[in-house]
mmCIF file of C-alpha atoms in Angstrom:
data_model
loop_
_atom_site.group_PDB
_atom_site.id
_atom_site.type_symbol
_atom_site.label_atom_id
_atom_site.label_comp_id
_atom_site.label_asym_id
_atom_site.label_seq_id
_atom_site.Cartn_x
_atom_site.Cartn_y
_atom_site.Cartn_z
ATOM 1 C CA MET A 20 -25.904 -22.482 18.919
ATOM 2 C CA SER A 21 -25.384 -19.011 17.658
ATOM 3 C CA GLN A 22 -23.346 -19.631 14.554
ATOM 4 C CA SER A 23 -26.045 -18.418 12.185
ATOM 5 C CA GLU A 24 -26.235 -15.043 13.867
ATOM 6 C CA PRO A 25 -24.356 -12.180 12.301
ATOM 7 C CA GLU A 26 -21.106 -11.205 13.954
ATOM 8 C CA ARG A 27 -21.388 -8.531 16.544
ATOM 9 C CA GLY A 28 -21.260 -5.097 14.986
ATOM 10 C CA GLU A 29 -22.194 -6.444 11.569
ATOM 11 C CA SER A 30 -25.281 -5.220 9.827
ATOM 12 C CA GLU A 31 -28.095 -7.742 9.926
ATOM 13 C CA SER A 32 -29.285 -6.684 6.494
ATOM 14 C CA PRO A 33 -28.202 -8.769 3.494
ATOM 15 C CA LEU A 34 -24.757 -8.153 2.072
ATOM 16 C CA GLN A 35 -24.546 -4.969 0.078
ATOM 17 C CA GLY A 36 -21.924 -4.360 -2.547
ATOM 18 C CA VAL A 37 -18.948 -6.677 -2.773
ATOM 19 C CA GLU A 38 -17.080 -8.474 -0.041
ATOM 20 C CA LEU A 39 -13.690 -10.100 -0.540
ATOM 21 C CA ARG A 40 -12.503 -12.616 2.018
ATOM 22 C CA MET A 41 -8.968 -13.863 1.783
ATOM 23 C CA ALA A 42 -6.075 -15.236 3.775
ATOM 24 C CA ALA A 43 -4.410 -12.363 5.621
ATOM 25 C CA ASN A 44 -1.314 -12.758 3.482
ATOM 26 C CA PRO A 45 0.380 -9.965 1.528
ATOM 27 C CA THR A 46 0.369 -12.043 -1.645
ATOM 28 C CA GLN A 47 -3.395 -11.357 -1.847
ATOM 29 C CA LEU A 48 -2.928 -7.576 -1.960
ATOM 30 C CA SER A 49 -2.753 -7.308 -5.731
ATOM 31 C CA ILE A 50 -6.225 -8.831 -6.041
ATOM 32 C CA VAL A 51 -7.766 -6.376 -3.570
ATOM 33 C CA ARG A 52 -6.067 -3.489 -5.393
ATOM 34 C CA ALA A 53 -7.467 -4.670 -8.714
ATOM 35 C CA VAL A 54 -11.005 -4.833 -7.324
ATOM 36 C CA ALA A 55 -10.682 -1.399 -5.703
ATOM 37 C CA ALA A 56 -9.474 0.142 -8.957
ATOM 38 C CA ASP A 57 -12.252 -1.513 -10.923
ATOM 39 C CA ILE A 58 -14.955 -0.262 -8.560
ATOM 40 C CA ALA A 59 -13.566 3.287 -8.711
ATOM 41 C CA MET A 60 -13.466 3.145 -12.513
ATOM 42 C CA ARG A 61 -17.093 2.054 -12.675
ATOM 43 C CA GLN A 62 -17.995 5.139 -10.626
ATOM 44 C CA ASP A 63 -16.247 7.310 -13.201
ATOM 45 C CA PHE A 64 -13.723 8.444 -10.627
ATOM 46 C CA ASP A 65 -11.046 10.664 -12.140
ATOM 47 C CA LEU A 66 -7.693 8.956 -12.679
ATOM 48 C CA ASP A 67 -6.049 10.392 -9.559
ATOM 49 C CA SER A 68 -8.958 9.280 -7.382
ATOM 50 C CA ILE A 69 -8.808 5.770 -8.840
ATOM 51 C CA GLU A 70 -5.130 5.618 -7.931
ATOM 52 C CA ASP A 71 -5.860 7.043 -4.475
ATOM 53 C CA LEU A 72 -8.493 4.429 -3.694
ATOM 54 C CA LYS A 73 -6.187 1.664 -4.873
ATOM 55 C CA LEU A 74 -3.368 2.979 -2.682
ATOM 56 C CA ALA A 75 -5.641 3.488 0.318
ATOM 57 C CA VAL A 76 -7.129 0.000 0.146
ATOM 58 C CA ASP A 77 -3.637 -1.468 -0.215
ATOM 59 C CA GLU A 78 -2.508 0.503 2.812
ATOM 60 C CA ALA A 79 -5.490 -0.502 4.963
ATOM 61 C CA CYS A 80 -5.114 -4.169 4.059
ATOM 62 C CA SER A 81 -1.320 -4.114 4.497
ATOM 63 C CA THR A 82 -1.794 -2.593 7.941
ATOM 64 C CA LEU A 83 -4.289 -5.271 8.933
ATOM 65 C CA ILE A 84 -2.122 -8.094 7.577
ATOM 66 C CA ALA A 85 0.685 -6.901 9.843
ATOM 67 C CA LEU A 86 -1.689 -7.148 12.839
ATOM 68 C CA ALA A 87 -3.371 -10.410 11.815
ATOM 69 C CA ALA A 88 -3.445 -13.551 13.904
ATOM 70 C CA PRO A 89 -1.975 -16.651 12.219
ATOM 71 C CA ASP A 90 -4.435 -18.077 9.679
ATOM 72 C CA ALA A 91 -6.753 -15.081 10.106
ATOM 73 C CA VAL A 92 -9.173 -14.063 7.375
ATOM 74 C CA LEU A 93 -8.938 -10.547 5.970
ATOM 75 C CA SER A 94 -12.224 -9.092 4.761
ATOM 76 C CA ALA A 95 -12.709 -6.061 2.530
ATOM 77 C CA ARG A 96 -16.261 -4.919 1.805
ATOM 78 C CA PHE A 97 -16.974 -2.296 -0.839
ATOM 79 C CA VAL A 98 -20.275 -0.416 -0.864
ATOM 80 C CA VAL A 99 -21.024 2.332 -3.377
ATOM 81 C CA THR A 100 -23.661 4.934 -2.574
ATOM 82 C CA ASP A 101 -24.228 8.022 -4.709
ATOM 83 C CA GLY A 102 -20.759 7.905 -6.175
ATOM 84 C CA VAL A 103 -19.093 7.512 -2.790
ATOM 85 C CA VAL A 104 -17.081 4.354 -2.209
ATOM 86 C CA GLN A 105 -17.040 3.041 1.344
ATOM 87 C CA VAL A 106 -14.581 0.307 2.168
ATOM 88 C CA ALA A 107 -14.815 -1.665 5.409
ATOM 89 C CA THR A 108 -11.802 -3.848 6.129
ATOM 90 C CA GLN A 109 -11.252 -6.112 9.105
ATOM 91 C CA VAL A 110 -9.047 -8.918 10.365
ATOM 92 C CA GLY A 111 -8.820 -11.160 13.418
ATOM 93 C CA SER A 112 -5.967 -10.335 15.758
ATOM 94 C CA LYS A 113 -4.479 -11.628 18.979
ATOM 95 C CA ARG A 114 -3.729 -8.086 20.054
ATOM 96 C CA SER A 115 -6.044 -5.330 21.217
ATOM 97 C CA SER A 116 -3.747 -2.583 19.949
ATOM 98 C CA PRO A 117 -5.051 -0.516 17.034
ATOM 99 C CA PRO A 118 -2.912 0.429 14.028
ATOM 100 C CA ASP A 119 -0.156 2.941 14.759
ATOM 101 C CA ARG A 120 -1.591 6.281 13.670
ATOM 102 C CA ASP A 121 1.835 7.929 13.799
ATOM 103 C CA SER A 122 3.302 5.609 11.180
ATOM 104 C CA PHE A 123 4.309 6.727 7.713
ATOM 105 C CA GLY A 124 1.745 4.345 6.246
ATOM 106 C CA TRP A 125 -1.073 5.859 8.256
ATOM 107 C CA ARG A 126 -0.126 9.345 7.112
ATOM 108 C CA VAL A 127 -0.200 8.125 3.536
ATOM 109 C CA LEU A 128 -3.594 6.544 4.107
ATOM 110 C CA SER A 129 -5.051 9.684 5.681
ATOM 111 C CA ALA A 130 -3.833 11.796 2.784
ATOM 112 C CA LEU A 131 -5.580 9.632 0.205
ATOM 113 C CA VAL A 132 -9.174 9.351 1.376
ATOM 114 C CA ASP A 133 -11.931 11.622 2.647
ATOM 115 C CA SER A 134 -12.125 9.797 5.936
ATOM 116 C CA VAL A 135 -10.496 6.878 7.692
ATOM 117 C CA THR A 136 -11.624 5.286 10.932
ATOM 118 C CA THR A 137 -10.082 2.473 12.920
ATOM 119 C CA TRP A 138 -11.160 0.567 15.979
ATOM 120 C CA VAL A 139 -10.630 -2.725 17.726
ATOM 121 C CA ALA A 140 -13.519 -4.845 18.960
ATOM 122 C CA PRO A 141 -13.264 -7.859 21.241
ATOM 123 C CA GLN A 142 -14.832 -11.065 19.972
ATOM 124 C CA ALA A 143 -15.381 -14.579 21.144
ATOM 125 C CA GLY A 144 -13.150 -17.226 19.635
ATOM 126 C CA ASP A 145 -9.491 -17.870 18.974
ATOM 127 C CA ASP A 146 -8.560 -14.503 17.515
ATOM 128 C CA GLU A 147 -9.912 -12.535 20.503
ATOM 129 C CA TYR A 148 -10.028 -9.185 18.698
ATOM 130 C CA VAL A 149 -11.151 -7.792 15.369
ATOM 131 C CA VAL A 150 -9.267 -4.796 14.008
ATOM 132 C CA HIS A 151 -11.300 -2.595 11.671
ATOM 133 C CA ILE A 152 -10.275 0.106 9.214
ATOM 134 C CA ASP A 153 -13.052 1.901 7.335
ATOM 135 C CA LEU A 154 -12.439 4.278 4.437
ATOM 136 C CA VAL A 155 -14.625 6.707 2.552
ATOM 137 C CA LYS A 156 -13.563 8.015 -0.852
ATOM 138 C CA ARG A 157 -15.432 10.381 -3.148
ATOM 139 C CA GLY A 158 -14.484 10.851 -6.747
ATOM 140 C CA LEU A 159 -13.367 14.327 -7.651
ATOM 141 C CA VAL A 160 -16.277 16.660 -8.297
ATOM 142 C CA ASP A 161 -15.687 19.335 -10.907
ATOM 143 C CA ALA A 162 -15.121 22.603 -9.110
ATOM 144 C CA MET B 9 5.879 -21.707 7.123
ATOM 145 C CA THR B 10 3.175 -19.418 8.340
ATOM 146 C CA VAL B 11 5.359 -16.442 9.149
ATOM 147 C CA GLN B 12 3.676 -13.317 7.836
ATOM 148 C CA ASP B 13 6.270 -10.751 8.689
ATOM 149 C CA PRO B 14 6.857 -8.759 5.485
ATOM 150 C CA ASN B 15 10.552 -8.612 6.362
ATOM 151 C CA VAL B 16 10.881 -12.280 5.640
ATOM 152 C CA ALA B 17 8.908 -12.098 2.410
ATOM 153 C CA GLU B 18 11.927 -13.341 0.495
ATOM 154 C CA ALA B 19 11.324 -16.688 2.140
ATOM 155 C CA ASN B 20 7.835 -16.772 0.663
ATOM 156 C CA ARG B 21 7.608 -18.880 -2.466
ATOM 157 C CA ASP B 22 4.516 -16.967 -3.593
ATOM 158 C CA GLU B 23 6.409 -13.717 -3.670
ATOM 159 C CA GLN B 24 5.444 -11.476 -6.560
ATOM 160 C CA ALA B 25 8.872 -10.523 -7.736
ATOM 161 C CA ILE B 26 9.764 -7.136 -9.049
ATOM 162 C CA GLY B 27 12.290 -6.712 -11.795
ATOM 163 C CA LEU B 28 15.552 -4.948 -10.962
ATOM 164 C CA ALA B 29 18.122 -4.103 -13.639
ATOM 165 C CA VAL B 30 21.330 -2.203 -12.902
ATOM 166 C CA SER B 31 23.339 -0.264 -15.478
ATOM 167 C CA ASN B 32 26.148 2.311 -15.505
ATOM 168 C CA PRO B 33 25.507 4.726 -18.383
ATOM 169 C CA ALA B 34 28.391 6.970 -17.292
ATOM 170 C CA GLN B 35 31.203 6.909 -14.792
ATOM 171 C CA ASP B 36 29.908 7.218 -11.221
ATOM 172 C CA VAL B 37 26.311 7.029 -12.476
ATOM 173 C CA THR B 38 24.273 3.996 -11.525
ATOM 174 C CA VAL B 39 20.771 3.420 -12.837
ATOM 175 C CA VAL B 40 18.525 0.906 -11.090
ATOM 176 C CA SER B 41 15.490 0.201 -13.265
ATOM 177 C CA VAL B 42 12.509 -1.280 -11.459
ATOM 178 C CA SER B 43 9.471 -2.990 -12.915
ATOM 179 C CA GLY B 44 6.363 -4.525 -11.405
ATOM 180 C CA GLU B 45 4.269 -3.753 -8.327
ATOM 181 C CA VAL B 46 6.056 -2.374 -5.268
ATOM 182 C CA ASP B 47 4.016 -3.261 -2.186
ATOM 183 C CA MET B 48 4.763 -4.771 1.227
ATOM 184 C CA VAL B 49 5.688 -8.029 -0.504
ATOM 185 C CA SER B 50 8.249 -6.647 -2.899
ATOM 186 C CA ALA B 51 9.523 -3.565 -1.027
ATOM 187 C CA PRO B 52 12.306 -5.533 0.743
ATOM 188 C CA ALA B 53 13.696 -6.557 -2.668
ATOM 189 C CA LEU B 54 13.618 -2.927 -3.774
ATOM 190 C CA ARG B 55 15.360 -1.841 -0.569
ATOM 191 C CA ALA B 56 18.089 -4.420 -1.116
ATOM 192 C CA GLY B 57 18.535 -3.347 -4.728
ATOM 193 C CA VAL B 58 18.795 0.322 -3.795
ATOM 194 C CA THR B 59 21.070 -0.165 -0.793
ATOM 195 C CA ALA B 60 23.498 -2.287 -2.797
ATOM 196 C CA ASN B 61 23.898 0.505 -5.348
ATOM 197 C CA LEU B 62 24.408 3.493 -3.084
ATOM 198 C CA VAL B 63 28.028 4.490 -3.636
ATOM 199 C CA ASP B 64 29.483 7.357 -1.598
ATOM 200 C CA GLY B 65 29.898 10.464 -3.712
ATOM 201 C CA GLY B 66 28.200 8.859 -6.727
ATOM 202 C CA LYS B 67 24.924 9.370 -8.510
ATOM 203 C CA LEU B 68 22.022 6.948 -8.244
ATOM 204 C CA VAL B 69 19.015 7.159 -10.530
ATOM 205 C CA LEU B 70 16.077 4.977 -9.571
ATOM 206 C CA ASP B 71 14.052 4.460 -12.740
ATOM 207 C CA LEU B 72 10.470 3.622 -11.769
ATOM 208 C CA THR B 73 9.100 3.918 -15.314
ATOM 209 C CA GLY B 74 8.166 0.232 -15.316
ATOM 210 C CA VAL B 75 6.440 0.303 -11.917
ATOM 211 C CA SER B 76 2.680 -0.222 -12.031
ATOM 212 C CA PHE B 77 2.000 0.226 -8.303
ATOM 213 C CA LEU B 78 3.877 2.050 -5.545
ATOM 214 C CA GLY B 79 2.497 1.643 -2.028
ATOM 215 C CA SER B 80 3.718 3.151 1.233
ATOM 216 C CA ALA B 81 6.268 0.376 1.755
ATOM 217 C CA GLY B 82 7.860 1.400 -1.542
ATOM 218 C CA LEU B 83 7.587 5.108 -0.746
ATOM 219 C CA ALA B 84 9.391 4.416 2.522
ATOM 220 C CA VAL B 85 12.281 2.877 0.568
ATOM 221 C CA LEU B 86 12.535 6.067 -1.498
ATOM 222 C CA VAL B 87 12.584 8.220 1.635
ATOM 223 C CA GLU B 88 15.315 6.087 3.197
ATOM 224 C CA ALA B 89 17.372 6.239 0.011
ATOM 225 C CA ALA B 90 17.047 10.023 -0.079
ATOM 226 C CA GLN B 91 18.124 10.300 3.569
ATOM 227 C CA GLN B 92 21.108 7.986 3.138
ATOM 228 C CA SER B 93 22.117 9.805 -0.022
ATOM 229 C CA ARG B 94 22.124 13.140 1.758
ATOM 230 C CA SER B 95 24.452 11.908 4.484
ATOM 231 C CA ARG B 96 26.779 10.158 2.012
ATOM 232 C CA ALA B 97 27.028 12.877 -0.646
ATOM 233 C CA ILE B 98 25.148 10.806 -3.216
ATOM 234 C CA ALA B 99 23.049 12.489 -5.892
ATOM 235 C CA PHE B 100 19.783 10.559 -5.737
ATOM 236 C CA SER B 101 16.898 11.008 -8.127
ATOM 237 C CA VAL B 102 13.817 9.159 -9.271
ATOM 238 C CA VAL B 103 12.334 8.726 -12.743
ATOM 239 C CA ALA B 104 8.544 8.592 -12.706
ATOM 240 C CA ALA B 105 6.329 8.964 -15.743
ATOM 241 C CA ASP B 106 3.183 7.007 -15.048
ATOM 242 C CA ARG B 107 0.387 8.096 -12.722
ATOM 243 C CA ALA B 108 0.846 4.859 -10.738
ATOM 244 C CA VAL B 109 4.124 6.358 -9.494
ATOM 245 C CA THR B 110 3.654 10.110 -9.807
ATOM 246 C CA ARG B 111 0.360 10.125 -7.889
ATOM 247 C CA PRO B 112 1.598 8.490 -4.657
ATOM 248 C CA ILE B 113 4.692 10.718 -4.700
ATOM 249 C CA ALA B 114 2.573 13.836 -5.197
ATOM 250 C CA ALA B 115 -0.171 12.852 -2.748
ATOM 251 C CA THR B 116 2.386 12.364 0.026
ATOM 252 C CA GLY B 117 4.423 15.465 -0.761
ATOM 253 C CA LEU B 118 7.549 13.403 -1.368
ATOM 254 C CA GLY B 119 8.355 15.322 -4.525
ATOM 255 C CA GLU B 120 9.976 17.784 -2.106
ATOM 256 C CA VAL B 121 12.191 15.122 -0.534
ATOM 257 C CA PHE B 122 13.965 13.919 -3.686
ATOM 258 C CA ASP B 123 14.253 14.955 -7.317
ATOM 259 C CA VAL B 124 11.680 13.456 -9.652
ATOM 260 C CA HIS B 125 12.220 13.490 -13.424
ATOM 261 C CA PRO B 126 9.823 12.437 -16.176
ATOM 262 C CA THR B 127 12.521 10.725 -18.255
ATOM 263 C CA LEU B 128 15.709 8.809 -17.609
ATOM 264 C CA ASP B 129 17.687 11.111 -19.931
ATOM 265 C CA GLU B 130 16.659 14.131 -17.896
ATOM 266 C CA ALA B 131 17.569 12.380 -14.645
ATOM 267 C CA ILE B 132 21.025 11.441 -15.894
ATOM 268 C CA GLY B 133 21.407 14.979 -17.153
#
Protein backbone atom coordinates (compact mmCIF):
# COMPACT_ATOMS: atom_id res chain seq x y z
CA MET A 1 0.00 0.00 0.00
CA SER A 2 1.24 3.43 -0.77
CA GLN A 3 -1.08 5.56 1.28
CA SER A 4 1.63 6.79 3.62
CA GLU A 5 3.69 8.17 0.77
CA PRO A 6 3.43 11.86 0.03
CA GLU A 7 1.32 12.83 -2.94
CA ARG A 8 3.17 13.14 -6.16
CA GLY A 9 4.70 16.57 -6.53
CA GLU A 10 4.50 17.23 -2.81
CA SER A 11 7.61 17.96 -0.84
CA GLU A 12 8.70 15.02 1.27
CA SER A 13 9.96 17.33 3.99
CA PRO A 14 7.70 17.98 6.98
CA LEU A 15 4.96 20.55 6.60
CA GLN A 16 6.26 24.08 6.66
CA GLY A 17 4.11 27.04 7.55
CA VAL A 18 0.36 26.63 7.72
CA GLU A 19 -1.92 24.45 5.66
CA LEU A 20 -5.69 24.85 5.58
CA ARG A 21 -7.78 22.00 4.24
CA MET A 22 -11.46 22.58 3.72
CA ALA A 23 -14.46 21.52 1.69
CA ALA A 24 -14.22 23.15 -1.74
CA ASN A 25 -17.25 25.28 -0.96
CA PRO A 26 -17.42 29.07 -1.28
CA THR A 27 -18.76 29.41 2.25
CA GLN A 28 -15.22 28.60 3.47
CA LEU A 29 -13.67 31.57 1.64
CA SER A 30 -14.01 34.02 4.51
CA ILE A 31 -11.87 31.79 6.72
CA VAL A 32 -9.08 31.54 4.15
CA ARG A 33 -9.19 35.32 3.68
CA ALA A 34 -8.90 35.87 7.42
CA VAL A 35 -5.85 33.61 7.66
CA ALA A 36 -4.20 35.26 4.64
CA ALA A 37 -4.72 38.72 6.12
CA ASP A 38 -3.38 37.62 9.49
CA ILE A 39 -0.23 36.12 7.98
CA ALA A 40 0.41 39.29 5.96
CA MET A 41 -0.08 41.44 9.07
CA ARG A 42 2.43 39.38 11.02
CA GLN A 43 4.97 40.07 8.27
CA ASP A 44 4.38 43.79 8.71
CA PHE A 45 3.05 44.06 5.19
CA ASP A 46 1.78 47.55 4.41
CA LEU A 47 -2.00 47.91 4.42
CA ASP A 48 -2.38 47.75 0.63
CA SER A 49 -0.29 44.58 0.44
CA ILE A 50 -2.36 42.96 3.19
CA GLU A 51 -5.49 43.71 1.18
CA ASP A 52 -3.83 42.45 -2.00
CA LEU A 53 -2.87 39.12 -0.47
CA LYS A 54 -6.37 38.68 0.92
CA LEU A 55 -7.90 39.42 -2.49
CA ALA A 56 -5.44 37.19 -4.32
CA VAL A 57 -5.99 34.21 -2.03
CA ASP A 58 -9.75 34.68 -2.33
CA GLU A 59 -9.43 34.77 -6.10
CA ALA A 60 -7.22 31.67 -6.29
CA CYS A 61 -9.52 29.69 -4.00
CA SER A 62 -12.68 30.91 -5.76
CA THR A 63 -11.19 29.83 -9.08
CA LEU A 64 -10.36 26.38 -7.74
CA ILE A 65 -13.79 25.95 -6.13
CA ALA A 66 -15.36 26.56 -9.53
CA LEU A 67 -13.21 23.74 -10.98
CA ALA A 68 -13.55 21.35 -8.03
CA ALA A 69 -14.93 17.84 -8.24
CA PRO A 70 -17.94 17.15 -5.99
CA ASP A 71 -16.80 16.66 -2.38
CA ALA A 72 -13.24 17.70 -3.26
CA VAL A 73 -10.90 19.10 -0.64
CA LEU A 74 -9.40 22.54 -1.21
CA SER A 75 -5.96 23.05 0.29
CA ALA A 76 -4.17 26.35 0.87
CA ARG A 77 -0.62 26.25 2.23
CA PHE A 78 1.11 29.41 3.41
CA VAL A 79 4.89 29.53 3.77
CA VAL A 80 6.73 32.68 4.80
CA THR A 81 10.40 33.10 3.91
CA ASP A 82 12.29 36.35 4.42
CA GLY A 83 9.15 38.43 4.40
CA VAL A 84 7.82 36.81 1.23
CA VAL A 85 4.53 34.95 1.49
CA GLN A 86 4.12 31.96 -0.79
CA VAL A 87 0.69 30.44 -1.09
CA ALA A 88 0.15 27.05 -2.72
CA THR A 89 -3.48 26.19 -3.39
CA GLN A 90 -4.86 23.04 -4.95
CA VAL A 91 -8.08 21.12 -5.48
CA GLY A 92 -9.16 17.82 -7.00
CA SER A 93 -10.96 18.13 -10.31
CA LYS A 94 -12.61 15.89 -12.86
CA ARG A 95 -11.32 18.10 -15.64
CA SER A 96 -7.82 18.53 -17.01
CA SER A 97 -8.47 22.12 -18.09
CA PRO A 98 -6.54 24.81 -16.21
CA PRO A 99 -8.14 28.04 -14.99
CA ASP A 100 -9.12 30.47 -17.75
CA ARG A 101 -6.27 32.97 -17.88
CA ASP A 102 -8.32 35.38 -20.00
CA SER A 103 -11.00 35.78 -17.34
CA PHE A 104 -11.58 38.98 -15.42
CA GLY A 105 -10.76 37.15 -12.20
CA TRP A 106 -7.40 36.01 -13.50
CA ARG A 107 -6.50 39.54 -14.53
CA VAL A 108 -7.38 40.71 -11.04
CA LEU A 109 -5.26 37.96 -9.54
CA SER A 110 -2.26 38.76 -11.73
CA ALA A 111 -2.46 42.42 -10.81
CA LEU A 112 -2.32 41.70 -7.09
CA VAL A 113 0.70 39.46 -6.60
CA ASP A 114 4.33 39.31 -7.67
CA SER A 115 3.84 36.01 -9.42
CA VAL A 116 1.10 33.51 -10.08
CA THR A 117 1.52 30.05 -11.56
CA THR A 118 -1.08 27.45 -12.43
CA TRP A 119 -0.88 23.89 -13.63
CA VAL A 120 -2.88 20.70 -13.72
CA ALA A 121 -1.41 17.37 -12.68
CA PRO A 122 -2.99 13.97 -13.23
CA GLN A 123 -3.42 11.80 -10.15
CA ALA A 124 -4.67 8.38 -9.28
CA GLY A 125 -8.07 8.19 -7.65
CA ASP A 126 -11.58 9.50 -8.15
CA ASP A 127 -10.76 13.12 -8.86
CA GLU A 128 -8.32 12.29 -11.70
CA TYR A 129 -6.65 15.71 -11.74
CA VAL A 130 -5.26 18.23 -9.28
CA VAL A 131 -5.44 21.89 -10.25
CA HIS A 132 -2.77 24.06 -8.64
CA ILE A 133 -2.46 27.83 -8.27
CA ASP A 134 0.67 29.16 -6.57
CA LEU A 135 1.12 32.79 -5.54
CA VAL A 136 4.07 34.81 -4.34
CA LYS A 137 3.55 38.13 -2.58
CA ARG A 138 6.16 40.46 -1.13
CA GLY A 139 5.28 43.25 1.22
CA LEU A 140 6.05 46.71 -0.06
CA VAL A 141 9.68 47.66 0.44
CA ASP A 142 10.33 51.33 1.10
CA ALA A 143 11.70 52.85 -2.06
CA MET B 1 -27.69 19.44 -2.39
CA THR B 2 -24.09 19.35 -3.45
CA VAL B 3 -24.34 21.85 -6.27
CA GLN B 4 -21.40 24.23 -6.04
CA ASP B 5 -22.21 26.57 -8.86
CA PRO B 6 -21.96 30.09 -7.40
CA ASN B 7 -24.95 31.08 -9.52
CA VAL B 8 -27.19 28.98 -7.36
CA ALA B 9 -25.70 30.24 -4.12
CA GLU B 10 -29.08 31.60 -3.09
CA ALA B 11 -30.16 28.01 -2.66
CA ASN B 12 -27.36 27.49 -0.15
CA ARG B 13 -28.53 27.70 3.43
CA ASP B 14 -25.01 28.57 4.59
CA GLU B 15 -24.95 31.67 2.46
CA GLN B 16 -23.22 34.60 4.11
CA ALA B 17 -25.75 37.26 3.38
CA ILE B 18 -24.87 40.80 2.55
CA GLY B 19 -27.04 43.66 3.66
CA LEU B 20 -28.83 45.68 0.98
CA ALA B 21 -30.82 48.82 1.82
CA VAL B 22 -32.50 50.97 -0.82
CA SER B 23 -33.43 54.63 -0.36
CA ASN B 24 -34.49 57.56 -2.55
CA PRO B 25 -32.95 60.73 -1.11
CA ALA B 26 -34.15 62.80 -4.07
CA GLN B 27 -36.35 62.37 -7.09
CA ASP B 28 -34.78 60.03 -9.65
CA VAL B 29 -31.92 59.26 -7.24
CA THR B 30 -31.67 55.75 -5.87
CA VAL B 31 -29.11 54.77 -3.26
CA VAL B 32 -28.34 51.10 -2.70
CA SER B 33 -26.31 50.71 0.49
CA VAL B 34 -24.39 47.46 0.80
CA SER B 35 -22.81 45.93 3.87
CA GLY B 36 -20.83 42.77 4.49
CA GLU B 37 -18.38 40.74 2.41
CA VAL B 38 -18.92 40.63 -1.35
CA ASP B 39 -17.37 37.43 -2.70
CA MET B 40 -18.49 34.64 -5.03
CA VAL B 41 -21.11 33.65 -2.46
CA SER B 42 -22.79 37.01 -2.10
CA ALA B 43 -22.11 38.62 -5.50
CA PRO B 44 -25.34 37.23 -7.03
CA ALA B 45 -27.36 39.00 -4.31
CA LEU B 46 -25.51 42.23 -5.06
CA ARG B 47 -26.15 41.81 -8.79
CA ALA B 48 -29.85 41.30 -8.15
CA GLY B 49 -29.99 44.34 -5.89
CA VAL B 50 -28.23 46.54 -8.43
CA THR B 51 -30.16 45.30 -11.46
CA ALA B 52 -33.50 45.86 -9.74
CA ASN B 53 -32.62 49.50 -9.12
CA LEU B 54 -31.31 50.53 -12.51
CA VAL B 55 -33.92 52.94 -13.84
CA ASP B 56 -33.50 54.37 -17.35
CA GLY B 57 -32.43 58.00 -17.22
CA GLY B 58 -32.08 57.95 -13.42
CA LYS B 59 -29.18 58.11 -11.02
CA LEU B 60 -27.94 55.12 -9.06
CA VAL B 61 -25.47 55.46 -6.22
CA LEU B 62 -24.02 52.22 -4.92
CA ASP B 63 -22.84 52.93 -1.38
CA LEU B 64 -20.14 50.40 -0.47
CA THR B 65 -19.13 52.16 2.76
CA GLY B 66 -20.25 49.15 4.80
CA VAL B 67 -18.44 46.57 2.65
CA SER B 68 -15.52 44.84 4.35
CA PHE B 69 -14.39 42.74 1.38
CA LEU B 70 -14.80 43.16 -2.38
CA GLY B 71 -13.52 40.30 -4.53
CA SER B 72 -13.50 39.95 -8.31
CA ALA B 73 -17.06 38.61 -8.38
CA GLY B 74 -18.17 41.87 -6.77
CA LEU B 75 -15.95 43.97 -9.02
CA ALA B 76 -17.56 42.26 -12.00
CA VAL B 77 -20.98 43.38 -10.77
CA LEU B 78 -19.73 46.97 -10.66
CA VAL B 79 -18.38 46.72 -14.21
CA GLU B 80 -21.67 45.31 -15.48
CA ALA B 81 -23.63 48.05 -13.72
CA ALA B 82 -21.40 50.71 -15.28
CA GLN B 83 -21.85 49.19 -18.75
CA GLN B 84 -25.63 48.90 -18.42
CA SER B 85 -25.82 52.43 -17.07
CA ARG B 86 -23.95 53.80 -20.05
CA SER B 87 -26.33 52.21 -22.53
CA ARG B 88 -29.43 53.27 -20.57
CA ALA B 89 -28.47 56.87 -19.77
CA ILE B 90 -28.16 56.16 -16.05
CA ALA B 91 -25.74 58.13 -13.90
CA PHE B 92 -23.95 55.42 -11.94
CA SER B 93 -21.47 56.04 -9.17
CA VAL B 94 -19.90 54.21 -6.27
CA VAL B 95 -19.17 55.35 -2.72
CA ALA B 96 -16.01 53.80 -1.31
CA ALA B 97 -14.20 55.00 1.79
CA ASP B 98 -12.47 51.99 3.27
CA ARG B 99 -9.33 50.37 1.91
CA ALA B 100 -11.22 47.06 1.63
CA VAL B 101 -13.12 48.65 -1.26
CA THR B 102 -10.81 51.36 -2.57
CA ARG B 103 -7.83 49.01 -2.93
CA PRO B 104 -9.45 46.42 -5.24
CA ILE B 105 -10.93 49.22 -7.36
CA ALA B 106 -7.56 50.95 -7.63
CA ALA B 107 -5.51 47.78 -8.15
CA THR B 108 -7.70 46.79 -11.10
CA GLY B 109 -7.90 50.25 -12.64
CA LEU B 110 -11.68 50.30 -12.34
CA GLY B 111 -11.65 53.82 -10.96
CA GLU B 112 -11.54 54.80 -14.64
CA VAL B 113 -14.67 52.81 -15.49
CA PHE B 114 -17.08 54.44 -13.03
CA ASP B 115 -17.10 57.41 -10.68
CA VAL B 116 -15.89 56.71 -7.16
CA HIS B 117 -16.67 59.14 -4.32
CA PRO B 118 -15.41 59.07 -0.74
CA THR B 119 -18.78 60.07 0.75
CA LEU B 120 -22.43 59.52 -0.05
CA ASP B 121 -23.12 63.27 0.05
CA GLU B 122 -20.51 63.88 -2.62
CA ALA B 123 -21.90 61.07 -4.77
CA ILE B 124 -25.44 62.43 -4.59
CA GLY B 125 -24.04 65.85 -5.34
